[in-house]
Short mmCIF file of C-alpha atoms and ligand atoms in Angstrom, two decimals:
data_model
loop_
_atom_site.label_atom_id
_atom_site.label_comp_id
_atom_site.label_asym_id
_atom_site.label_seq_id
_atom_site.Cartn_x
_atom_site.Cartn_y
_atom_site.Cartn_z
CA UNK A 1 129.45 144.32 32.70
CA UNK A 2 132.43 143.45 34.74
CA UNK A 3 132.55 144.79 38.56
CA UNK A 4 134.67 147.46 39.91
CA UNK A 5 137.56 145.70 40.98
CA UNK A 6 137.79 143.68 38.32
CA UNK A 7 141.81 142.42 37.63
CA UNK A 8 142.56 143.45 34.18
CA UNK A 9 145.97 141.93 33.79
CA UNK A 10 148.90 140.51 32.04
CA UNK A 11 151.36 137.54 32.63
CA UNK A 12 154.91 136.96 32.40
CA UNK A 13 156.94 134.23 34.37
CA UNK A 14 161.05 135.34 35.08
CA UNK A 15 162.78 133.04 32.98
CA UNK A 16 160.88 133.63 29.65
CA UNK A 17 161.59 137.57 30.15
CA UNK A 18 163.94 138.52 32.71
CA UNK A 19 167.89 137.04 31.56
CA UNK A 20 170.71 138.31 33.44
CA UNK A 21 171.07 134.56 33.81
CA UNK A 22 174.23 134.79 35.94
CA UNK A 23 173.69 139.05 36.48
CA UNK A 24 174.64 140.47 40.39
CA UNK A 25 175.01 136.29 42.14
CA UNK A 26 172.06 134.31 40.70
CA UNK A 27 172.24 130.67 40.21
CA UNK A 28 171.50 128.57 37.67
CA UNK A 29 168.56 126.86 37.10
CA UNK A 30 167.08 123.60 35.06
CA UNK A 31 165.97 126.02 32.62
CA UNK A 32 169.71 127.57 31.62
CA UNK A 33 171.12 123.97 31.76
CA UNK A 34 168.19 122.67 29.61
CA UNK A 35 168.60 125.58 26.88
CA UNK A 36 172.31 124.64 26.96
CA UNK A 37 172.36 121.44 26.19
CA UNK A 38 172.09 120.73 21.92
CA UNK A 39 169.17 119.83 20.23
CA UNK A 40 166.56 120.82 23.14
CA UNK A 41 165.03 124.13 21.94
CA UNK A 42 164.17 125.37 18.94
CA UNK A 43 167.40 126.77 16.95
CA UNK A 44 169.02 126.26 20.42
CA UNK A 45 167.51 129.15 21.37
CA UNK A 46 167.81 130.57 25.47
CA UNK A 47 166.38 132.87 27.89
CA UNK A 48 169.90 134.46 28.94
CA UNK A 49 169.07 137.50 27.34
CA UNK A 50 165.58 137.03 26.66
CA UNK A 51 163.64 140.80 27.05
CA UNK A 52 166.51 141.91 29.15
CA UNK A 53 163.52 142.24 31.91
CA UNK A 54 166.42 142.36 34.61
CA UNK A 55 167.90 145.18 32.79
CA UNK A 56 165.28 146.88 31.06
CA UNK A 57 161.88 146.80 33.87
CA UNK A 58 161.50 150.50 33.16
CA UNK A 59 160.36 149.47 29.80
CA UNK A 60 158.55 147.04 30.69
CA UNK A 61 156.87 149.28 33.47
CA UNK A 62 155.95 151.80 30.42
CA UNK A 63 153.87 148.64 28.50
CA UNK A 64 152.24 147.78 31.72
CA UNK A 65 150.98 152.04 32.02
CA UNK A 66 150.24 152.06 28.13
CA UNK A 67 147.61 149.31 28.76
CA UNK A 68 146.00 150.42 31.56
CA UNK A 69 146.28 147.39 33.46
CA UNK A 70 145.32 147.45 37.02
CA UNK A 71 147.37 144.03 37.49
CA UNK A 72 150.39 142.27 36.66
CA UNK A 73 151.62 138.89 37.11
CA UNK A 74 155.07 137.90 37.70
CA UNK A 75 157.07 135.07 38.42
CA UNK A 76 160.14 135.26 40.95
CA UNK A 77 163.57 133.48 40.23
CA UNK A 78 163.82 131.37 42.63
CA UNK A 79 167.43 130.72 41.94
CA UNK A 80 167.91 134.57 41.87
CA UNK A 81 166.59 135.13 45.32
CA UNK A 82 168.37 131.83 46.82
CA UNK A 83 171.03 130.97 44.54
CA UNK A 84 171.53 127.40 46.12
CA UNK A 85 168.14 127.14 46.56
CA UNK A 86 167.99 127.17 50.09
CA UNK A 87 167.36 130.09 52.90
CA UNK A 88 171.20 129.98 53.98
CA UNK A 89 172.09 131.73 51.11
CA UNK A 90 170.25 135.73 49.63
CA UNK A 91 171.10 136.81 47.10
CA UNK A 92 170.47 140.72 47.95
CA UNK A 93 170.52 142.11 44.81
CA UNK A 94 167.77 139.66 43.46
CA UNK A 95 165.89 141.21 46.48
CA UNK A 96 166.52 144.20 45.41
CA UNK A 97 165.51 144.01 41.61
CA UNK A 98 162.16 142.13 42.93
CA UNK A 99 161.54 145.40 45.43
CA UNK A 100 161.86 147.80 42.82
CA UNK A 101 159.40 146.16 40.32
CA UNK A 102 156.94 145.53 42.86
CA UNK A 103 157.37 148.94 44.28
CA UNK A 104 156.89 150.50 40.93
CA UNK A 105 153.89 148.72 40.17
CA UNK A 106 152.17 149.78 43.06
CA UNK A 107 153.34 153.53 42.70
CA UNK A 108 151.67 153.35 39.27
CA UNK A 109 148.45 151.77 41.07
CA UNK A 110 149.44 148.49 39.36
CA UNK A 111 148.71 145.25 41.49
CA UNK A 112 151.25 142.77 41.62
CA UNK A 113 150.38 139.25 41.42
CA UNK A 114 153.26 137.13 41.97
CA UNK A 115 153.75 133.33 40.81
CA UNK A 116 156.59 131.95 43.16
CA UNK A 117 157.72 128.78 40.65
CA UNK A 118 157.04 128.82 37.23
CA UNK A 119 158.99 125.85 35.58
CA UNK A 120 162.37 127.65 36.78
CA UNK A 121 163.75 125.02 39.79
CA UNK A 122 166.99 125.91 40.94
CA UNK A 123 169.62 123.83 39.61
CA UNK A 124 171.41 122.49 42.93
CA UNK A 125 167.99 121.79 44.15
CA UNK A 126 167.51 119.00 40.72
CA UNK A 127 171.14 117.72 41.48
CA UNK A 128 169.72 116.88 44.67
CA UNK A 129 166.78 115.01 43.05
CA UNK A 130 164.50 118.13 42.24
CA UNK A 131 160.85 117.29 42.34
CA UNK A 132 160.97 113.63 42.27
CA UNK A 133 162.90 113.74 46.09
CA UNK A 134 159.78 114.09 48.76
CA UNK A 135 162.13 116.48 50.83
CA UNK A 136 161.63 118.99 47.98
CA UNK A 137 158.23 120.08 49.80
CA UNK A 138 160.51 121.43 52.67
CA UNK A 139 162.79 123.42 50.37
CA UNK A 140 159.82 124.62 48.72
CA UNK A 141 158.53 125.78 51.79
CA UNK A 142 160.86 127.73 52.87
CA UNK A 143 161.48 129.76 50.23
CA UNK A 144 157.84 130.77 49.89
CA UNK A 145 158.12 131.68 53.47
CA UNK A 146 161.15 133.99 52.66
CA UNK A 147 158.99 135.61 49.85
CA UNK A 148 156.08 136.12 52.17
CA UNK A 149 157.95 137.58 54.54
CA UNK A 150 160.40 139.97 52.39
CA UNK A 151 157.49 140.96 49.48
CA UNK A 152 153.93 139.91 51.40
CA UNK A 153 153.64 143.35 53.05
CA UNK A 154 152.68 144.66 49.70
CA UNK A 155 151.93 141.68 46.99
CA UNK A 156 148.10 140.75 48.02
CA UNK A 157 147.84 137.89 45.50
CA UNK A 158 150.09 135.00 45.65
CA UNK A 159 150.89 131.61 43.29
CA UNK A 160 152.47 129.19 44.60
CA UNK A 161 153.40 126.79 41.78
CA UNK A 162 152.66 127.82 38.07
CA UNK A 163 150.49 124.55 35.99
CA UNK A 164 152.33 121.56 38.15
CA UNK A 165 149.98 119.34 35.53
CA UNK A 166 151.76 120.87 32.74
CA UNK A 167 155.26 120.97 34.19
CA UNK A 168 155.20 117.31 35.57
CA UNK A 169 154.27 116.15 32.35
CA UNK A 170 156.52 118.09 29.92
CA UNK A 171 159.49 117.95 32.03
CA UNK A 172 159.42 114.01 33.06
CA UNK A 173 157.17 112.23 30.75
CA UNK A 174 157.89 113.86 27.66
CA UNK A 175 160.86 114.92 28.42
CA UNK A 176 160.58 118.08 25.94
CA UNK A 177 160.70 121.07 29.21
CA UNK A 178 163.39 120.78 31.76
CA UNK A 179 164.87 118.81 33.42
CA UNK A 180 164.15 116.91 29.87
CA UNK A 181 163.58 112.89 31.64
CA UNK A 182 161.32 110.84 29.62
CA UNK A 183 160.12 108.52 32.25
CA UNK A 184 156.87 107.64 31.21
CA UNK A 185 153.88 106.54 33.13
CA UNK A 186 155.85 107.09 36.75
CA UNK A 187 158.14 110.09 37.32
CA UNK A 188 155.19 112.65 36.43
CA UNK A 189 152.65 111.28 39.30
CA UNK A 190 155.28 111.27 42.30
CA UNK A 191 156.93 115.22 41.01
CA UNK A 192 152.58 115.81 40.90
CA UNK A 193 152.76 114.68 44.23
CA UNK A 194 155.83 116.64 45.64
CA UNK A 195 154.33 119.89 44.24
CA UNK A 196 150.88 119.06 45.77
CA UNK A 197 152.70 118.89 48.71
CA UNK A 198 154.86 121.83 48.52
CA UNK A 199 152.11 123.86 47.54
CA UNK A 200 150.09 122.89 50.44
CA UNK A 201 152.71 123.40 52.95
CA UNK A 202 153.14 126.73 51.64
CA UNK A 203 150.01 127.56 51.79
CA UNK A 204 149.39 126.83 55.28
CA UNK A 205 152.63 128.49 56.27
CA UNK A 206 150.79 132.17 54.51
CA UNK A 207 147.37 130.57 56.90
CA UNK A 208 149.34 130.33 60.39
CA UNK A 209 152.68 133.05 59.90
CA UNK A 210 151.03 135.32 57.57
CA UNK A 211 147.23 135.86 56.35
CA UNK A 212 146.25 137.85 59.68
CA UNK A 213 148.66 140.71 58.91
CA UNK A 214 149.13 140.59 55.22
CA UNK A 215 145.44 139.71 54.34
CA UNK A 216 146.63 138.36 50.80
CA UNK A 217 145.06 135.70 49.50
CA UNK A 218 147.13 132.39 48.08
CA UNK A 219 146.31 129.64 45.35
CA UNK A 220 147.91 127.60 42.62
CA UNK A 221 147.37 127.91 38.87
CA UNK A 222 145.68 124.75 36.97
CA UNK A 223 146.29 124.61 32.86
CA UNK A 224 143.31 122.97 31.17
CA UNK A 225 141.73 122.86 27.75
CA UNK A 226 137.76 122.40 27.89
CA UNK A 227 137.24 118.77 26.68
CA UNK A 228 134.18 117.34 25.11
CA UNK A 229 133.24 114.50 24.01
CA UNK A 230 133.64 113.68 20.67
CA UNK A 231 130.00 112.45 20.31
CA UNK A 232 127.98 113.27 23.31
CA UNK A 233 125.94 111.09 22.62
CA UNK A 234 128.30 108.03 22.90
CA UNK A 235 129.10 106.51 26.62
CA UNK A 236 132.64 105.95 25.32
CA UNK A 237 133.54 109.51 24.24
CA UNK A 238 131.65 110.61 27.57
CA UNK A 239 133.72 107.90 29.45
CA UNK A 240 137.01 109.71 27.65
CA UNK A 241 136.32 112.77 28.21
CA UNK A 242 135.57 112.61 32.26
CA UNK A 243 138.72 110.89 32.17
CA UNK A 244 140.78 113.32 30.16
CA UNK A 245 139.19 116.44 32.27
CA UNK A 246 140.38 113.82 35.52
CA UNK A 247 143.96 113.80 34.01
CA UNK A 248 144.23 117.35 33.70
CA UNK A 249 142.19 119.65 35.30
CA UNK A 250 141.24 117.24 38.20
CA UNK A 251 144.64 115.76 39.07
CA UNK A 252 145.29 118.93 40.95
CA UNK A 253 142.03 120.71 41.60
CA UNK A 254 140.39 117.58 42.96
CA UNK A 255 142.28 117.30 45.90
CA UNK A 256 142.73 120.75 46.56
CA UNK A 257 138.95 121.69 45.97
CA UNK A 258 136.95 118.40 46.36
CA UNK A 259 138.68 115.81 48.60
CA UNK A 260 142.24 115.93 49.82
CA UNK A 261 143.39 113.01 47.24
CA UNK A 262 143.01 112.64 43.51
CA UNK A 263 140.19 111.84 41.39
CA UNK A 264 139.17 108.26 41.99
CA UNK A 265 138.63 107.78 38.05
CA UNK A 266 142.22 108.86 37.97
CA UNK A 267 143.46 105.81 40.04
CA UNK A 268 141.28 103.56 39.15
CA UNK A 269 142.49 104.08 35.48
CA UNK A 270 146.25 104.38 36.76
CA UNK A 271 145.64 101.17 38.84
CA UNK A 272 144.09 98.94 35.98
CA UNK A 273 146.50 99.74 33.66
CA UNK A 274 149.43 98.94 36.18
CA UNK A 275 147.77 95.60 36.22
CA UNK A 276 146.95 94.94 32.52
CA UNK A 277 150.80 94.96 32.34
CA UNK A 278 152.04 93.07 35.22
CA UNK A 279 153.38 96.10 37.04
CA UNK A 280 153.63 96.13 40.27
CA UNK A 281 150.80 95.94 42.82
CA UNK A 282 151.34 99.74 44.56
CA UNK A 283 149.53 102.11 42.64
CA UNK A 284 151.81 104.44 40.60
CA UNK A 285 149.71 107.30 41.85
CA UNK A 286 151.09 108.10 44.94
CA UNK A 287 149.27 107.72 48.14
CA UNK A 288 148.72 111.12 50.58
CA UNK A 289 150.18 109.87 54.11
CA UNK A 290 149.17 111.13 57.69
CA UNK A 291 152.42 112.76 57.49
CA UNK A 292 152.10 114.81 54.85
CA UNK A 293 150.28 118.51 54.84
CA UNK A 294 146.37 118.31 54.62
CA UNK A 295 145.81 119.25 51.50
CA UNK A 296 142.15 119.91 50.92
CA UNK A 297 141.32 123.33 51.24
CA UNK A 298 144.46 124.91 50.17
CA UNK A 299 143.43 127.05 47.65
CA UNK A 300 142.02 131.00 48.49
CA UNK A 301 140.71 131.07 44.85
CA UNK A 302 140.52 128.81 41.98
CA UNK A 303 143.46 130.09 38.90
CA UNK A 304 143.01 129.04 35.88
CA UNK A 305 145.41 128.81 32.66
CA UNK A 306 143.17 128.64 29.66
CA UNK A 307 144.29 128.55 26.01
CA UNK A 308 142.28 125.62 23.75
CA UNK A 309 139.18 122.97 23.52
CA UNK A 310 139.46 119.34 22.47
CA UNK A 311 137.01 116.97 21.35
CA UNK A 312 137.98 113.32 22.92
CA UNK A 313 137.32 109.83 22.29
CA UNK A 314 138.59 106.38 23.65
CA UNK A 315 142.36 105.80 23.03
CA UNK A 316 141.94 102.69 21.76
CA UNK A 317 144.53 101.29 23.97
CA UNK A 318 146.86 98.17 24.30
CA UNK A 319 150.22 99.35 23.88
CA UNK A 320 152.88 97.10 25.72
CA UNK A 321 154.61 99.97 27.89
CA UNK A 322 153.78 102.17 31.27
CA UNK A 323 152.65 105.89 29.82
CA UNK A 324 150.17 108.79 31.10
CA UNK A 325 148.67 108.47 27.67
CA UNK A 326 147.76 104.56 27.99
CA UNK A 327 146.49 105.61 31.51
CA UNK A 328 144.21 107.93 30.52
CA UNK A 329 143.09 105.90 27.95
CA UNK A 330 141.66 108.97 25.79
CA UNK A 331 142.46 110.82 22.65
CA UNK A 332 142.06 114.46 22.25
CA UNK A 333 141.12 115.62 18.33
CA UNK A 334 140.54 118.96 17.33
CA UNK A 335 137.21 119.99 15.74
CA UNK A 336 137.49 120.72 11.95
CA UNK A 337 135.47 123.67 12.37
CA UNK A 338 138.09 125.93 14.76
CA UNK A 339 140.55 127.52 13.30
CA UNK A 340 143.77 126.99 14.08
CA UNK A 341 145.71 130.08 14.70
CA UNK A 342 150.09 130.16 15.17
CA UNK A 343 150.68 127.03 16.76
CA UNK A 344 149.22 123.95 15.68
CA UNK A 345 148.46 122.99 19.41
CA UNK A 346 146.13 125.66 19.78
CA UNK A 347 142.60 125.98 17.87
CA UNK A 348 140.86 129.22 18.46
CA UNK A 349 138.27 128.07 20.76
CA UNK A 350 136.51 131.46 23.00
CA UNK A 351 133.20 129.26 23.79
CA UNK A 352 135.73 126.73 25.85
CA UNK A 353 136.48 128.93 28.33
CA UNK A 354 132.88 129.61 29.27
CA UNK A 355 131.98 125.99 29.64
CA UNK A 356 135.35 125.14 30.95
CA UNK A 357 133.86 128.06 33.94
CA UNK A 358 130.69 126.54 33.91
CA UNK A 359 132.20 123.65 35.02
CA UNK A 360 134.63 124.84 37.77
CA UNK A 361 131.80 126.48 39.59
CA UNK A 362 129.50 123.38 39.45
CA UNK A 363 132.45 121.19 40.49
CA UNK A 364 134.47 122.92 42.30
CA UNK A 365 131.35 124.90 44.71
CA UNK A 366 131.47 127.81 43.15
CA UNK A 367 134.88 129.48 44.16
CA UNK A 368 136.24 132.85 43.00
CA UNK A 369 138.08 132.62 39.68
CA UNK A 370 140.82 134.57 38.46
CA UNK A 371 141.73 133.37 34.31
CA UNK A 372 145.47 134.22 35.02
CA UNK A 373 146.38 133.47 31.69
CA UNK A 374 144.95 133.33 28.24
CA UNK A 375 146.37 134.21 24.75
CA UNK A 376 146.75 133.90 21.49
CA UNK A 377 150.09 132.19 19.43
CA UNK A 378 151.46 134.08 16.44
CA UNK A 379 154.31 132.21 14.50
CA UNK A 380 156.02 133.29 11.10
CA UNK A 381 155.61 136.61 9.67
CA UNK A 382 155.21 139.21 11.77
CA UNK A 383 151.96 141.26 11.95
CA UNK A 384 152.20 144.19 14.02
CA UNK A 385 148.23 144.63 13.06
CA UNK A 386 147.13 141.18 14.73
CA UNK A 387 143.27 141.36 13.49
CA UNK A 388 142.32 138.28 14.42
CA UNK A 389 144.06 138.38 17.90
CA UNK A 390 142.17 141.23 18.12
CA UNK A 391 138.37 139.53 17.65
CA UNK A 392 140.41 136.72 19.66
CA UNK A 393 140.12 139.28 22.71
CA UNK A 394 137.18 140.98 21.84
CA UNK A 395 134.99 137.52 21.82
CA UNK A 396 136.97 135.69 25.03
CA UNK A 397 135.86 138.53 27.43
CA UNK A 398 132.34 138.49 25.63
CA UNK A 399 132.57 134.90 26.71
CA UNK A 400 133.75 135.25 30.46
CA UNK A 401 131.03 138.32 30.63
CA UNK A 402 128.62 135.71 29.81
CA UNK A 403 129.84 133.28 32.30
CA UNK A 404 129.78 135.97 35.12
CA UNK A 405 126.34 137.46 34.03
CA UNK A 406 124.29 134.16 32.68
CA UNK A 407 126.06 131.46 34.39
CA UNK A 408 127.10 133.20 37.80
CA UNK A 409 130.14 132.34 38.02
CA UNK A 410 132.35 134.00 40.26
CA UNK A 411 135.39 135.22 37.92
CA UNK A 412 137.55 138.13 39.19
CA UNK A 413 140.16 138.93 36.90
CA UNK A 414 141.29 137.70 33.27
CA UNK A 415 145.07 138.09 32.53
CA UNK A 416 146.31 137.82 29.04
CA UNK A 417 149.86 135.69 28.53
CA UNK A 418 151.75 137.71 27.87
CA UNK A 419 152.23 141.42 28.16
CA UNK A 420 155.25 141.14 25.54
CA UNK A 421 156.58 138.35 23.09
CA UNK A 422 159.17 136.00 25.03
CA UNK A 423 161.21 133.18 25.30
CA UNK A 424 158.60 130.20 24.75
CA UNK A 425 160.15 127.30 26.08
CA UNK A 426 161.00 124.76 23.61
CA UNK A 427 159.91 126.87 20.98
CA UNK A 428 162.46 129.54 21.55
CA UNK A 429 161.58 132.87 20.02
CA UNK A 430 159.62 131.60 17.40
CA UNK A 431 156.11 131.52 18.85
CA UNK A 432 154.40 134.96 19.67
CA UNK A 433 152.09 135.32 22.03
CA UNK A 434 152.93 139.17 23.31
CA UNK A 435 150.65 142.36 23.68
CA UNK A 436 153.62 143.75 22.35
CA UNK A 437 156.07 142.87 19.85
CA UNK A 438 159.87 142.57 21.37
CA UNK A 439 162.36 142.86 18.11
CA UNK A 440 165.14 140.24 19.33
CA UNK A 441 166.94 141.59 16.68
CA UNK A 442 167.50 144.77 18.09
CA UNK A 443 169.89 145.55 20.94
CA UNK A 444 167.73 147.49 22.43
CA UNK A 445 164.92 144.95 22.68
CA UNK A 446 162.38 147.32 21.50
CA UNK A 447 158.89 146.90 22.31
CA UNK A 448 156.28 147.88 19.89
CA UNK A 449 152.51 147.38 20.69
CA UNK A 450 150.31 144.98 18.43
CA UNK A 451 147.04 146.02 17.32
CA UNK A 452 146.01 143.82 20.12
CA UNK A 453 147.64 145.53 22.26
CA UNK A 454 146.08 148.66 22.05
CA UNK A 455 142.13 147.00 21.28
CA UNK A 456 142.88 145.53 24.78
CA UNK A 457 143.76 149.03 25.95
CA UNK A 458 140.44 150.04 24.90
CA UNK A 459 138.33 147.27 26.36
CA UNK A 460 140.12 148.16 29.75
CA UNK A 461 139.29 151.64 29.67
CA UNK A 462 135.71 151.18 28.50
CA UNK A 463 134.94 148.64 31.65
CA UNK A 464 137.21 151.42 33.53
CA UNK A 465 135.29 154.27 32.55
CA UNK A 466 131.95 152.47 33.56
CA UNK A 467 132.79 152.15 37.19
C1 LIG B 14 152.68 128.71 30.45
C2 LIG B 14 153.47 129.85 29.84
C3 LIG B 14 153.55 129.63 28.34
C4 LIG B 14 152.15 129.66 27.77
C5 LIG B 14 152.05 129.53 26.26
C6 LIG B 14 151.45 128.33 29.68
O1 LIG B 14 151.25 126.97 29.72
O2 LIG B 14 152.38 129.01 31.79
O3 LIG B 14 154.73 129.89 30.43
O4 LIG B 14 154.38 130.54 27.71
O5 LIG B 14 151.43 128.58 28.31
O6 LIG B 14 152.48 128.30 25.81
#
């Protein structure tokens, strides 16, 4: 049984729904230049229309009501607020579009839960060196400041930077999410860095200028699939695995949670590598300075993206060039046994979310957890009567019951991503993961509900009705 104020939510983030890419003064952003360059998204897909969010939030608004949901996350523009990027320049009617959603939300008894950056950097902020300049942190900071001050009166729950793991390492070591640089084995640890520290000077800017009045509550979101190893009874696969979990989960969370600086197995891995291949003697893994924000503590809850599980063994190392991968020195497989369901990254996996909880609270002491997102890919034909999303749903929250009930942990609210289909990064259009089906076919952008949709619907109400 899940407690009274329980967050029964959804997810969206602005570029994947909103367009109006260049509507009423907003800038651009790495995203829009990304999707405009050839050959970088599927079918060279792009968010400038996207759900027509911007145009259509009424809509929108109705899917939130239809499912009952007591939350809803969003992500703001950042380049829609501040165009350039910086405080010297509103953009008032991004103000006002951001007032009116949040103001609707709460008229409908609808919490907002607001994501400030969510892979969507302004674009004169990356001509200026983006995430890999240190003097990003600053930007960063005052922006969220701005947001605090124009929205905090009324948005209680606040994310600062949406999966920086996930963004560091798509957008400059694989190169396949903007800003698209393939600079493997470096550029990923120092942007890591910059967003540890932007996060952490944001939050204690909410600590000092705002938390006494506004009484919100501010944290950043961590992606991670639950990793086991391969054979737990081999030292190796164990060895992998605490190294893989280090790599993703722990990279952020460990300094935030644990100690103020990353996980030691993280450096030490980093810093043997470096010197298997002659690299230079500084660690590639930044260092935290006495300058820079103290970041331990800086998270009011811990937020958790959670979509697969992986089984992991040694990586069998040895290749000749710098990468994250030869770092980590681990291979992630998937168990023959899960089924796989739209994309092939994801294996159907509810169990992984329980340990992966299990493991927060023993690791992390216990903190409050909100799941702010979770979900399920569809790809290919469309099926409006989802059945196995459905028993997707059904046995995840069975799962995070358990973990609240048998394990204790402290979880507070499970979001699914997302409350309609959107633009999914480099997989354009063509990867579902919606409570409701948006036909991008259709001018109007018409949103249907999946069978999902509505057995989610029910599950609310039921935990609703037993208040
Ligand atoms: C991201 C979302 C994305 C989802 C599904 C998460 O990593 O935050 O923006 O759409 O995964 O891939």
């Amino acid at each position: 049984m899940f407690s009274r104020d329980f967050a029964w939510g959804a997810s969206t983030s602005a570029y994947q729904i909103e367009g109006g890419w260049q509507a009423d003064g907003k800038g651009p952003s790495i995203w829009d230049t990304f999707c405009h360059e050839k050959g970088r998204v599927f079918e060279d897909q792009n968010g400038d229309v996207a759900c027509d969010s911007y145009n259509l939030w009424e809509k929108d608004l109705e899917c939130v009501q239809q499912l009952g949901l007591t939350h809803y996350r969003l992500s703001l523009s950042w380049a829609r607020l501040l165009p350039d990027g910086t405080t010297q320049h509103v953009n008032e009617r991004g103000v006002q579009y951001y007032n009116k959603v949040i103001n609707d939300l709460l008229a409908c008894g609808v919490s907002p839960m607001v994501t400030l950056y969510h892979f969507d950097l302004p674009q004169t902020l990356q001509d200026q060196g983006g995430w890999k300049s240190p003097g990003i942190a600053l930007l960063f900071d005052n922006y969220a400041k701005f947001c605090f001050q124009t929205f905090g009166d009324r948005v209680k729950l606040w994310l600062t930077i949406n999966e920086p793991n996930v963004c560091a390492k798509l957008g400059y070591e694989d190169g396949i999410h903007a800003p698209g640089l393939k600079e493997e084995g470096t550029s990923a640890y120092v942007v890591g860095h910059n967003m540890l520290r932007a996060h952490a000077m944001a939050w204690h800017s909410y600590n000092s200028l705002y938390r006494a009045k506004q009484k919100g509550a501010v944290s950043l979101t961590i992606y991670s699939d639950w990793l086991d190893p391969l054979d737990p009874g081999c030292s190796e696969d164990i060895g992998a695995a605490e190294r893989a979990l280090a790599f993703s989960l722990g990279w952020f969370a460990w300094p935030v949670f644990v100690s103020g600086d990353y996980p030691e197995i993280m450096r030490s891995a980093i810093d043997a590598e470096s010197k298997r291949l002659g690299y230079s003697s500084a660690s590639r893994l930044p260092c935290f300075s006495k300058d820079d924000p103290v970041i331990l503590g800086t998270a009011d809850f811990f937020a958790l993206n959670y979509y697969t599980s992986r089984k992991v063994k040694p990586g069998g190392g040895c290749k000749q060039t710098l990468s994250m991968r030869s770092d980590k020195d681990s291979e992630e497989v998937l168990d023959s046994s899960w089924p796989i369901c739209g994309v092939s990254w994801q294996a159907v996996v509810p169990h992984g979310l329980r340990n992966l909880l299990k493991y927060i609270k023993d690791t992390f002491s216990n903190p409050a957890v909100y799941i702010t997102e979770n979900g399920f890919s569809q790809v290919g034909p469309l099926h409006i009567e989802d059945v196995e999303r459905c028993e997707f749903y059904k046995s995840t929250i069975s799962e995070v019951d358990k973990a609240i009930q048998e394990d204790g942990v402290d979880v507070r609210g499970y979001f699914v991503w997302s409350l309609m289909d959107n633009f999914e990064w480099a997989d354009g259009f063509g990867v579902r993961f919606g409570l409701f089906h948006v036909d991008f076919s259709d001018v109007a952008l018409s949103r249907t509900i999946y069978q999902s949709g509505k057995e989610y619907a029910k599950i609310i109400s039921k935990h609703k009705s037993c208040k």
